[in-house]
PDB file of C-alpha atoms in Angstrom:
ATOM      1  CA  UNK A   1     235.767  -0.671 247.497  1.00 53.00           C
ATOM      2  CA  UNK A   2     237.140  -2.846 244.221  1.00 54.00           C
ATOM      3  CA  UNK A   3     240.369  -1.726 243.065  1.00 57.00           C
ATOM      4  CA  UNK A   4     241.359  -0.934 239.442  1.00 52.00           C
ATOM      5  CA  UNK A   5     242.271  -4.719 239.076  1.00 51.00           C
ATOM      6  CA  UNK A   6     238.872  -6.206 240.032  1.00 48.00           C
ATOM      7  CA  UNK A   7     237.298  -3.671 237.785  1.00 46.00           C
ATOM      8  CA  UNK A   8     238.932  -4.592 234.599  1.00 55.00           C
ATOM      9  CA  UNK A   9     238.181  -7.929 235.723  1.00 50.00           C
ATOM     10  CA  UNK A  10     234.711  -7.620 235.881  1.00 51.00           C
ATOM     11  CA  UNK A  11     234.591  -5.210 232.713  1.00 52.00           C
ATOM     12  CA  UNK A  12     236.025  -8.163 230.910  1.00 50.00           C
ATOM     13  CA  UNK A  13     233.423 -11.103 232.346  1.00 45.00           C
ATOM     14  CA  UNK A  14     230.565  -8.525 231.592  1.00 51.00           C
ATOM     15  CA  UNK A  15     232.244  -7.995 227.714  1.00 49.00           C
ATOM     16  CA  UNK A  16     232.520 -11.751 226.996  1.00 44.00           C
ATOM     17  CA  UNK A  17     228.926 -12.584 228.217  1.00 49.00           C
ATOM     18  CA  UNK A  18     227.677  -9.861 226.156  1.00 51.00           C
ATOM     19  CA  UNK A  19     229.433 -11.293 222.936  1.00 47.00           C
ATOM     20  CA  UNK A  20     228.295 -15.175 223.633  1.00 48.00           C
ATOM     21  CA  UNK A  21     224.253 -13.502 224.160  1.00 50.00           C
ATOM     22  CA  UNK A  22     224.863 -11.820 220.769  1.00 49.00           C
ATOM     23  CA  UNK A  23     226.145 -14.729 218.692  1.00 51.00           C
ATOM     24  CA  UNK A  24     223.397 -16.943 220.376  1.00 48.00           C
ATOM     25  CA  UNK A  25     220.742 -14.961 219.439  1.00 48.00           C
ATOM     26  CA  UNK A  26     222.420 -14.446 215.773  1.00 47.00           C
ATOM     27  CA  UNK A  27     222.281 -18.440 215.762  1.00 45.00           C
ATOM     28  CA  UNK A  28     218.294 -18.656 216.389  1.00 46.00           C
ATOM     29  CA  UNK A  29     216.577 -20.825 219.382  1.00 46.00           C
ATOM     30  CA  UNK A  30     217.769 -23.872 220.294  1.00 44.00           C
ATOM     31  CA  UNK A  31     215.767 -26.552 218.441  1.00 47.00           C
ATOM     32  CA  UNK A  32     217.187 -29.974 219.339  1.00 48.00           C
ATOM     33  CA  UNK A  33     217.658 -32.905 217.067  1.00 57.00           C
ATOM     34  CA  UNK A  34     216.120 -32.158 213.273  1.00 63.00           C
ATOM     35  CA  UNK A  35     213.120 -34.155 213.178  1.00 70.00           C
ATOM     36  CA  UNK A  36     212.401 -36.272 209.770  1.00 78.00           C
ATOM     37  CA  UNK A  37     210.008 -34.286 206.873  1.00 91.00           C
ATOM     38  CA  UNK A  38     207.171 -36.235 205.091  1.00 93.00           C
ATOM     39  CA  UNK A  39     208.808 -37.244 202.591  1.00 94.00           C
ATOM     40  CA  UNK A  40     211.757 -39.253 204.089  1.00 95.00           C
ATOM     41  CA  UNK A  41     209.200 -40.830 206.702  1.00 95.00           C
ATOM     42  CA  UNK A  42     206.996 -41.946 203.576  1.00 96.00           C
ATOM     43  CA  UNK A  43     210.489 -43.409 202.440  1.00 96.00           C
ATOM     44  CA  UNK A  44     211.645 -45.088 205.564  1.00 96.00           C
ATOM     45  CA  UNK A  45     207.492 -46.490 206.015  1.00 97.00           C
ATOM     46  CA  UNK A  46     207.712 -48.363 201.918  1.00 97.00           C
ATOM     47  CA  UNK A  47     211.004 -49.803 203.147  1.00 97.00           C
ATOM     48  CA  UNK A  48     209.474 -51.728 205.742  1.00 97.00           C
ATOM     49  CA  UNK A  49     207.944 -53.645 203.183  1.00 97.00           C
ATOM     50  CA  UNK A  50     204.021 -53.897 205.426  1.00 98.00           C
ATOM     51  CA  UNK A  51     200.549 -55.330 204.258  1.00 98.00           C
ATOM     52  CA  UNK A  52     197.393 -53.560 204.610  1.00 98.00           C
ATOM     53  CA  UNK A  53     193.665 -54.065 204.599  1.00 98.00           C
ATOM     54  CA  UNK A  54     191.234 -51.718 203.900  1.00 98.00           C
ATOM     55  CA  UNK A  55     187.251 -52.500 204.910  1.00 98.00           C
ATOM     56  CA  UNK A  56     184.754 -50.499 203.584  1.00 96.00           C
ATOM     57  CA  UNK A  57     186.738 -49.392 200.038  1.00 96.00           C
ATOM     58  CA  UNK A  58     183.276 -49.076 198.276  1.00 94.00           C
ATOM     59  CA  UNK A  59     182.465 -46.227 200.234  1.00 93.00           C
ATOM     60  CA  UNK A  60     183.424 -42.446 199.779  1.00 94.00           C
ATOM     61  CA  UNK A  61     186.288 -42.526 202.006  1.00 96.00           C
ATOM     62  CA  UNK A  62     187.520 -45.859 201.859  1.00 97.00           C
ATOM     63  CA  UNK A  63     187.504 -45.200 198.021  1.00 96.00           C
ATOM     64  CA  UNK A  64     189.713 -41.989 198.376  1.00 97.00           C
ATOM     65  CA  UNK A  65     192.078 -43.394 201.061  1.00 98.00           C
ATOM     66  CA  UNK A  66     192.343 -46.779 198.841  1.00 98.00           C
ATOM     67  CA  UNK A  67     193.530 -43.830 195.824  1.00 97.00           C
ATOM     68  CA  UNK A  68     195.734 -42.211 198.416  1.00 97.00           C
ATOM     69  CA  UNK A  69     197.644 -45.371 199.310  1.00 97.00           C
ATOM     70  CA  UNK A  70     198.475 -46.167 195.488  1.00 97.00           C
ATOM     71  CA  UNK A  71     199.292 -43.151 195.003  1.00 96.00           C
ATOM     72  CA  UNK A  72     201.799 -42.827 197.969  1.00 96.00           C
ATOM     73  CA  UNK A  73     202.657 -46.142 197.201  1.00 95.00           C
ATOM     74  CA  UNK A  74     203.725 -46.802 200.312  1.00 96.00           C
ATOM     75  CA  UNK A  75     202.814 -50.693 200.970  1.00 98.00           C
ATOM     76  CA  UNK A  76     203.968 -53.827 199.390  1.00 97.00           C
ATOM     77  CA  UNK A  77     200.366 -55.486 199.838  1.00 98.00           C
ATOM     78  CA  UNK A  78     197.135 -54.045 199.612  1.00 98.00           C
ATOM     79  CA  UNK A  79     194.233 -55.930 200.007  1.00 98.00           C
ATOM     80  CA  UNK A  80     189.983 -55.062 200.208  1.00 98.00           C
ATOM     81  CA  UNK A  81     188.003 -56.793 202.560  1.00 98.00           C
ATOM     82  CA  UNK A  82     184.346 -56.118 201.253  1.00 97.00           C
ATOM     83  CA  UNK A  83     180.849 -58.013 200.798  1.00 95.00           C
ATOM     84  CA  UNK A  84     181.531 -57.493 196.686  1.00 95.00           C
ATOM     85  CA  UNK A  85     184.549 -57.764 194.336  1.00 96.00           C
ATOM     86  CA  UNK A  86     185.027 -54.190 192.968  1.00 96.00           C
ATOM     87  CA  UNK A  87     185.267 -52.995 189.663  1.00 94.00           C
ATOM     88  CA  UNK A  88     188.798 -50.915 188.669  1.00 94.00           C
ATOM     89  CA  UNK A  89     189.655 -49.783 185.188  1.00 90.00           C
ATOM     90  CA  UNK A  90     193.004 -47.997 186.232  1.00 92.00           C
ATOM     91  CA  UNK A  91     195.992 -49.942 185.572  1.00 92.00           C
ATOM     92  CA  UNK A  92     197.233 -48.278 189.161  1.00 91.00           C
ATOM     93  CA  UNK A  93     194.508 -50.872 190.916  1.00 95.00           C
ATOM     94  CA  UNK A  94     195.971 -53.983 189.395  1.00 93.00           C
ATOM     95  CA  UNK A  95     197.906 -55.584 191.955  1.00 94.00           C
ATOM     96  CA  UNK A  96     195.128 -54.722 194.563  1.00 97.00           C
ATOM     97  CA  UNK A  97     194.008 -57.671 196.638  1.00 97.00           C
ATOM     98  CA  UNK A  98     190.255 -58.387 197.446  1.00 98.00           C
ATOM     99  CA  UNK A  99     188.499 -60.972 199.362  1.00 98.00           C
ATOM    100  CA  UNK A 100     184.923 -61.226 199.708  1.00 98.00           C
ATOM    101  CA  UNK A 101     183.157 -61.759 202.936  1.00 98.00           C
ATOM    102  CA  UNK A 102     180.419 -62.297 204.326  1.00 97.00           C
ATOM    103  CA  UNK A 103     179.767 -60.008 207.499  1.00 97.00           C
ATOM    104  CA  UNK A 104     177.090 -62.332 209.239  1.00 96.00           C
ATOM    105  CA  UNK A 105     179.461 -64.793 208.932  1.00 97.00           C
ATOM    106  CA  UNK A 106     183.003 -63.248 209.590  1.00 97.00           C
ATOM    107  CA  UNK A 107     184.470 -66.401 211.581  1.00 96.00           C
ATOM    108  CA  UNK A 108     184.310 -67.978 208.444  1.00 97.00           C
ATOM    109  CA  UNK A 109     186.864 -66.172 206.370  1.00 98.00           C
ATOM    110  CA  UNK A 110     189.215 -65.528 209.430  1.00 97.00           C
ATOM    111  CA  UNK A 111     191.697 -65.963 206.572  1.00 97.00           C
ATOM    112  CA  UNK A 112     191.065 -62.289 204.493  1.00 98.00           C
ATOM    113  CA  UNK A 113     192.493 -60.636 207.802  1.00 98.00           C
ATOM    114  CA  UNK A 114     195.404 -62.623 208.354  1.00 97.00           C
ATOM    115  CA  UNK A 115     199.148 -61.428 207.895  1.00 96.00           C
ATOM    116  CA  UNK A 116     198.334 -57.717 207.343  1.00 98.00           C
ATOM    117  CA  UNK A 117     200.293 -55.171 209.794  1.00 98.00           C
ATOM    118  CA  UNK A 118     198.496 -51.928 209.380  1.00 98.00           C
ATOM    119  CA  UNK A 119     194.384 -52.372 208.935  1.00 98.00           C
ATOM    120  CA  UNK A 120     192.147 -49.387 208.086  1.00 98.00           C
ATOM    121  CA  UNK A 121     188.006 -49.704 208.724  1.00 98.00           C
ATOM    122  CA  UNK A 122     185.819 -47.419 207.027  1.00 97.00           C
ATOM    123  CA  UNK A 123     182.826 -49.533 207.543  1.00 96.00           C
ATOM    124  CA  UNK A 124     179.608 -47.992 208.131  1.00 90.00           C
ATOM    125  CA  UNK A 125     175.833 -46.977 207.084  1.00 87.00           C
ATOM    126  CA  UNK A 126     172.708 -44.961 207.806  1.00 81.00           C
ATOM    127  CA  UNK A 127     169.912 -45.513 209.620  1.00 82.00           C
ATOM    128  CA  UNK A 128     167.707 -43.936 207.323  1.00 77.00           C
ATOM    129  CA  UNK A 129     169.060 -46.365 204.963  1.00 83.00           C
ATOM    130  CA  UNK A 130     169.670 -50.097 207.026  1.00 80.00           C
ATOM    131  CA  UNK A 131     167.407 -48.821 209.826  1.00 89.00           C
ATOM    132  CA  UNK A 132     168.308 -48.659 213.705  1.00 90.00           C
ATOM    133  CA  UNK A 133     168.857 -52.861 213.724  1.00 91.00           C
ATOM    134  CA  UNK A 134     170.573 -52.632 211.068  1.00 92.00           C
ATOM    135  CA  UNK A 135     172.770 -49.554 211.798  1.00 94.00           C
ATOM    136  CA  UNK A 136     173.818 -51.153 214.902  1.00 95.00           C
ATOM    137  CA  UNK A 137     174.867 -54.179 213.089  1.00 95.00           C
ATOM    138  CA  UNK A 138     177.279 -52.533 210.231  1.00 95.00           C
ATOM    139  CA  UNK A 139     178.896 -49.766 212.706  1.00 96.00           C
ATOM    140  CA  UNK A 140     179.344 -51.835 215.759  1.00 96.00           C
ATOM    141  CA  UNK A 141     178.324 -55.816 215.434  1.00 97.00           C
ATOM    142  CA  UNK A 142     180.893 -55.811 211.941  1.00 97.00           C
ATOM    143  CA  UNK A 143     183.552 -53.590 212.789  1.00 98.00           C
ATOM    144  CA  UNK A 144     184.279 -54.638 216.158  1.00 98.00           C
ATOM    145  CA  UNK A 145     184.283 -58.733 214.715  1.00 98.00           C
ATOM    146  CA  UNK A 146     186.265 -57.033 212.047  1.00 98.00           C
ATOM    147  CA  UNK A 147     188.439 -55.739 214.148  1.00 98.00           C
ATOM    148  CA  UNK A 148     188.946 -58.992 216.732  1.00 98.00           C
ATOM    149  CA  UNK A 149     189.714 -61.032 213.153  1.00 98.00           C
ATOM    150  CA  UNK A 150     192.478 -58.180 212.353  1.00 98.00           C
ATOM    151  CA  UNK A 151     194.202 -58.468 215.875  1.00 98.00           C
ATOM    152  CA  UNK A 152     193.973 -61.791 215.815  1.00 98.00           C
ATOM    153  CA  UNK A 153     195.483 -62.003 212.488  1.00 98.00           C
ATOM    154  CA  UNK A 154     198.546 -59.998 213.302  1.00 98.00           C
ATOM    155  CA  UNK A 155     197.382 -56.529 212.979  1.00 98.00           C
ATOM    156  CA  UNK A 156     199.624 -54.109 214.857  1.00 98.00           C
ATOM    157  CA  UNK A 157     198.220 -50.240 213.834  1.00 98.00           C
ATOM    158  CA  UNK A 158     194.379 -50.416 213.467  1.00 98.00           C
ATOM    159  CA  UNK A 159     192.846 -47.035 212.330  1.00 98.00           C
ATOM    160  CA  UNK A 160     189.195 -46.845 212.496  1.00 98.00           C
ATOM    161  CA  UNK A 161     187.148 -43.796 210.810  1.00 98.00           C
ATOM    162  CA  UNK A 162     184.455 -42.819 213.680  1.00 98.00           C
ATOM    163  CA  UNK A 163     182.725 -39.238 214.086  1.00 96.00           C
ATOM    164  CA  UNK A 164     182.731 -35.705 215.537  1.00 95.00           C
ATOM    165  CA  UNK A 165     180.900 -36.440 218.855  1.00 95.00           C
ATOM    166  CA  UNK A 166     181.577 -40.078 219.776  1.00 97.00           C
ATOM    167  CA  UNK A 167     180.550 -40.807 222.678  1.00 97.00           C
ATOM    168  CA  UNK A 168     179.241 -44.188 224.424  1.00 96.00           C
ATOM    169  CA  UNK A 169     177.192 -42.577 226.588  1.00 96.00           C
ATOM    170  CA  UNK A 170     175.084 -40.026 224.548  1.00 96.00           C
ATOM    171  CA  UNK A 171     171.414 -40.081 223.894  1.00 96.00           C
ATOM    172  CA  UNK A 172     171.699 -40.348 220.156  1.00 95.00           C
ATOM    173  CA  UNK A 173     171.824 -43.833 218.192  1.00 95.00           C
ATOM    174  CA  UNK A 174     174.299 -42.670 216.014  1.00 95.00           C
ATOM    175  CA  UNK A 175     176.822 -41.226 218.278  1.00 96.00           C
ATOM    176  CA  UNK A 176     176.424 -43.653 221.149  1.00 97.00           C
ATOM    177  CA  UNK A 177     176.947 -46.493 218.941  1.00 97.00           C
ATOM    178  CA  UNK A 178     180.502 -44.659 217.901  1.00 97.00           C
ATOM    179  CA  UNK A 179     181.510 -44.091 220.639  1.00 98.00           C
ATOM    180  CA  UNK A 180     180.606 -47.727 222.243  1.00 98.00           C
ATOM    181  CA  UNK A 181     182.669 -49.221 219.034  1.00 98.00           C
ATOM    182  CA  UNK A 182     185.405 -46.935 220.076  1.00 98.00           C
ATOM    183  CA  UNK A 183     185.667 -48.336 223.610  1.00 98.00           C
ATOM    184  CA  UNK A 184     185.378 -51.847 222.562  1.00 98.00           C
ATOM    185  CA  UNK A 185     187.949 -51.999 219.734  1.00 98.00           C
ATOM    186  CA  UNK A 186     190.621 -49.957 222.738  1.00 98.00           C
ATOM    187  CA  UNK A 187     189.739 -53.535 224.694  1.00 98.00           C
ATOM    188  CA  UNK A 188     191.459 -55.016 222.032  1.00 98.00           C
ATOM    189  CA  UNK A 189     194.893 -53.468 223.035  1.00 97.00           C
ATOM    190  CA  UNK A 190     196.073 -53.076 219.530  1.00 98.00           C
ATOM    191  CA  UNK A 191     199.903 -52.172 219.580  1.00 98.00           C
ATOM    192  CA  UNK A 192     199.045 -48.952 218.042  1.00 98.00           C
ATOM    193  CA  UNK A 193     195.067 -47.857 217.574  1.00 98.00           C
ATOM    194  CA  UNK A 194     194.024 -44.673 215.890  1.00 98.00           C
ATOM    195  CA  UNK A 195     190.485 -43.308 216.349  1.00 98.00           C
ATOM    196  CA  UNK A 196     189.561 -40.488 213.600  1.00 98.00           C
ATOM    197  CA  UNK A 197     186.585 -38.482 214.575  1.00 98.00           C
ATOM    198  CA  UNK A 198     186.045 -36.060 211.255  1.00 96.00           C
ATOM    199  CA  UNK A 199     182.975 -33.641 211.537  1.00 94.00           C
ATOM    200  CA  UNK A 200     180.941 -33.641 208.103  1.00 90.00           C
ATOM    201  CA  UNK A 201     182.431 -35.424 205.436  1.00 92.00           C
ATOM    202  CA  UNK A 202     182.703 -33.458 202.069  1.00 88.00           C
ATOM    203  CA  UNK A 203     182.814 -35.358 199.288  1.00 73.00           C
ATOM    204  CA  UNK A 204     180.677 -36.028 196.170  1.00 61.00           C
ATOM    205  CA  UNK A 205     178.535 -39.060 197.194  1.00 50.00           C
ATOM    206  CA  UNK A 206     177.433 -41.453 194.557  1.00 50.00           C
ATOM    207  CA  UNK A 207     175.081 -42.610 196.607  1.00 50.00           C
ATOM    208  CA  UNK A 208     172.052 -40.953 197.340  1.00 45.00           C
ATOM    209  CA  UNK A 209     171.691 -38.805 201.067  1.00 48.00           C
ATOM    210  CA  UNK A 210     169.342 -35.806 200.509  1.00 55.00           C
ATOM    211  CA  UNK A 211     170.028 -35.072 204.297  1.00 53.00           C
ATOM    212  CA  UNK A 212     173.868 -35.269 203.657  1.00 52.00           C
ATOM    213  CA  UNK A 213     173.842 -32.944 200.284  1.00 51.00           C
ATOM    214  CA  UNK A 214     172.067 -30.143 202.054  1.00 58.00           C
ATOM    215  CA  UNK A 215     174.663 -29.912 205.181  1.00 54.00           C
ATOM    216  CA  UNK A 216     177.510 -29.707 202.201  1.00 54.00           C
ATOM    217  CA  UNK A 217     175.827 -26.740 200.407  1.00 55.00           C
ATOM    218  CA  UNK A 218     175.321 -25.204 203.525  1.00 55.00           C
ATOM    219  CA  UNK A 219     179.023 -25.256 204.665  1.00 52.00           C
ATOM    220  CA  UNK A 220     179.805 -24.664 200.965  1.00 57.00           C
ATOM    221  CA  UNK A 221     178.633 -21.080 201.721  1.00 58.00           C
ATOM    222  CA  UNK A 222     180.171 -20.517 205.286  1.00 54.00           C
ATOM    223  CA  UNK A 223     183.670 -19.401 205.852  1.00 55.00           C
ATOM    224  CA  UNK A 224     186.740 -21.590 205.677  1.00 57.00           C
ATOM    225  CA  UNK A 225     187.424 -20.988 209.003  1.00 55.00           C
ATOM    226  CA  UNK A 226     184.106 -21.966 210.464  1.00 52.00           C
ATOM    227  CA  UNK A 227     183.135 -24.590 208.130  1.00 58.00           C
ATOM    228  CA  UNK A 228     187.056 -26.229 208.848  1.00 65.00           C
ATOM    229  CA  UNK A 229     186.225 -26.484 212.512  1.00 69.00           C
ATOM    230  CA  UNK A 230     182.824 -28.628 211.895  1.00 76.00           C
ATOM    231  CA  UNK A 231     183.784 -30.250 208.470  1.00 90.00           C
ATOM    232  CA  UNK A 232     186.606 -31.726 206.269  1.00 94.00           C
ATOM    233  CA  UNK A 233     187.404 -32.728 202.937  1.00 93.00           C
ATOM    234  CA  UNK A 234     187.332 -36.814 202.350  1.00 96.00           C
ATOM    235  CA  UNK A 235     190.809 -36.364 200.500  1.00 96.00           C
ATOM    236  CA  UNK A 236     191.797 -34.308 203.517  1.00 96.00           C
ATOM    237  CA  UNK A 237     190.721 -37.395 205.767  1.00 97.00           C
ATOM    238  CA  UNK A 238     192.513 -39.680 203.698  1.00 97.00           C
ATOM    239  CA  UNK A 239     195.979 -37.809 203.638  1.00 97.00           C
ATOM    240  CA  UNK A 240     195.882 -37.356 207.575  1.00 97.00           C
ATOM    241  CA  UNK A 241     195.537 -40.885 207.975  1.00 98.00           C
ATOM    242  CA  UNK A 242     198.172 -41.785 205.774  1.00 98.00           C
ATOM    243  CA  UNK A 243     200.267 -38.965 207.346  1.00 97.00           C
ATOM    244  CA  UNK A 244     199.582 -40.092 210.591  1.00 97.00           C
ATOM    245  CA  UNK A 245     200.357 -43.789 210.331  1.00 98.00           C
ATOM    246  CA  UNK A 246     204.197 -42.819 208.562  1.00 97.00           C
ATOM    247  CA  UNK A 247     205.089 -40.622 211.759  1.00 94.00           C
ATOM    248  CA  UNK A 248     206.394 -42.480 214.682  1.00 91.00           C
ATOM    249  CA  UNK A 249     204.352 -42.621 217.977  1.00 92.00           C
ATOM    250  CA  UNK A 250     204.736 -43.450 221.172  1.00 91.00           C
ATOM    251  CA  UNK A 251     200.714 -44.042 222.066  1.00 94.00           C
ATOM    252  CA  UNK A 252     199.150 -47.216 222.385  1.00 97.00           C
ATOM    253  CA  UNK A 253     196.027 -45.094 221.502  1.00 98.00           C
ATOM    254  CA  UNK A 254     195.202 -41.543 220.101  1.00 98.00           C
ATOM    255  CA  UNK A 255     192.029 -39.967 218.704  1.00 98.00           C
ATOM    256  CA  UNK A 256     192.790 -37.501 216.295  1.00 97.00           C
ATOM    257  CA  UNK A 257     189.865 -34.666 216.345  1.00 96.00           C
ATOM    258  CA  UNK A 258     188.844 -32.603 213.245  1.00 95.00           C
ATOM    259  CA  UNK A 259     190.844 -29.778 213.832  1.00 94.00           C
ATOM    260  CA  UNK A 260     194.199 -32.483 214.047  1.00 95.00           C
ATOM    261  CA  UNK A 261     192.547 -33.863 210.963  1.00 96.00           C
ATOM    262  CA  UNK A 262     193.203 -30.958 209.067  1.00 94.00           C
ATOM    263  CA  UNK A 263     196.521 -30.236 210.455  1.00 94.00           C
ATOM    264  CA  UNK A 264     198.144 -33.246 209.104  1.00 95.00           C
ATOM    265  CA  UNK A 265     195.867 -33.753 206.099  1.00 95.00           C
ATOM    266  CA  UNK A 266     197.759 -30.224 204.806  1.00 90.00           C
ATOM    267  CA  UNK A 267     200.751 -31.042 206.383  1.00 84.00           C
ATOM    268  CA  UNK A 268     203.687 -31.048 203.826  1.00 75.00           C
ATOM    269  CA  UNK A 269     207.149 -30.832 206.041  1.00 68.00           C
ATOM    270  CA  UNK A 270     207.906 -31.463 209.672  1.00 64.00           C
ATOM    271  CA  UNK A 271     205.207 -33.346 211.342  1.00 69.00           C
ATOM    272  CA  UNK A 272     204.474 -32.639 215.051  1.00 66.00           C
ATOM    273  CA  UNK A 273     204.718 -35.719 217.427  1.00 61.00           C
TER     274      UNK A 273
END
């Protein structure tokens, strides 16, 4: 049995474990190193001085990401890569860049995609409106020439805008042909490659897609839960892939879902790795 001595001994270890328990849990969890906010990885991104290109600028989302990056200011060059020289009144859209292609000709004006470090493709049509040939053409045939031209040109972080539901191997056009452009870009081996798959795209289309309107009103009147699993906001879209391209990653490639989409398109502080 412990004598008197070994007690108090004991009594003491027992008394200074309880104290070092209490003042831990006063402190909080262990969190590790602080990781960087928004704000100061916008910051350290604009130092860096980078170029970027931007195909596909005339459409909804390449319009709002192209208002985005302004706004963020966060390159030194910006430059359009588009079939037409667009029209800008704002005095923000002065020092924009654009060089007009032609797409059934790319190898031609190799030039427009060289020297830019960061490329973003929002390329892409209907087949009610170009048909199935011609569908194929814009969303795979351009954007994966596009895309050789870009790597080729120096490109290290190539973001292209795809869809809920990519996938190479499905039984519809529109899908299949995603997902196929997906696969073929990843051959690539860009040093950093960023796949966005948004569900519906809200926005307020200038261009005519009866088909398009009536899925908006109809998750117009659903709740924000459902209709944010199955939909997003085009400014939403933009942020996220603004907000993902400013946080360091280790992946060579990463496909960012709509759910993700939202979760960094409304992110404001810490952003998760």
């Amino acid at each position: 049995m412990p004598g008197p001595a070994a007690l108090s001994a004991a009594a003491a270890v027992a008394l200074v474990a309880a104290l070092l328990l209490a003042r831990r849990e006063e402190a909080g969890p262990e969190t590790g190193p602080s990781k960087p906010k928004l704000p100061k990885l916008r910051e350290d991104f604009k130092m860096q001085n980078k170029s970027v290109f931007i195909l596909g600028a005339s459409g909804e989302s390449g319009k709002v990401l192209l208002k985005e990056i302004l706004e963020q200011n966060l390159f030194a060059r910006v430059t359009l890569i588009g079939r037409r020289k667009l029209t800008f009144e704002e005095e923000a859209y002065k020092n924009v860049n654009q060089e007009v292609v032609d797409f059934e000709k790319l190898e031609d004006y190799a030039s427009a995609f060289q020297g830019h470090d960061v490329g973003f493709c929002c390329l892409g049509t209907t087949r009610s409106k170009a048909g199935a040939e011609g569908f194929v053409r814009v969303d795979r045939d351009y954007v994966l020439k596009s895309a050789e031209l870009a790597k080729s040109g120096g490109c290290k972080h190539f973001n292209l805008l795809s869809s809920k539901g990519a996938d190479k191997s499905s039984n519809f056009l529109y899908l299949q042909v995603k997902g196929e452009v997906e696969a073929r870009v990843g051959e690539l081996k860009f040093d950093r490659y960023s796949i966005f798959r948004p569900g519906v795209l809200l926005c307020n289309r200038q261009e005519s897609r009866p088909g398009e309107w009536l899925i908006r009103k109809f998750f117009g009147f659903l709740p924000d839960s459902w209709a944010s699993g199955h939909s997003v906001p085009v400014s939403t879209l933009a942020r996220a892939m603004l907000n993902n391209m400013v946080r360091p990653s280790d992946k060579q490639m990463e496909i960012l879902d709509n759910k993700a989409i939202h979760d960094l398109g409304k992110a404001h502080g810490v952003l998760k790795p």
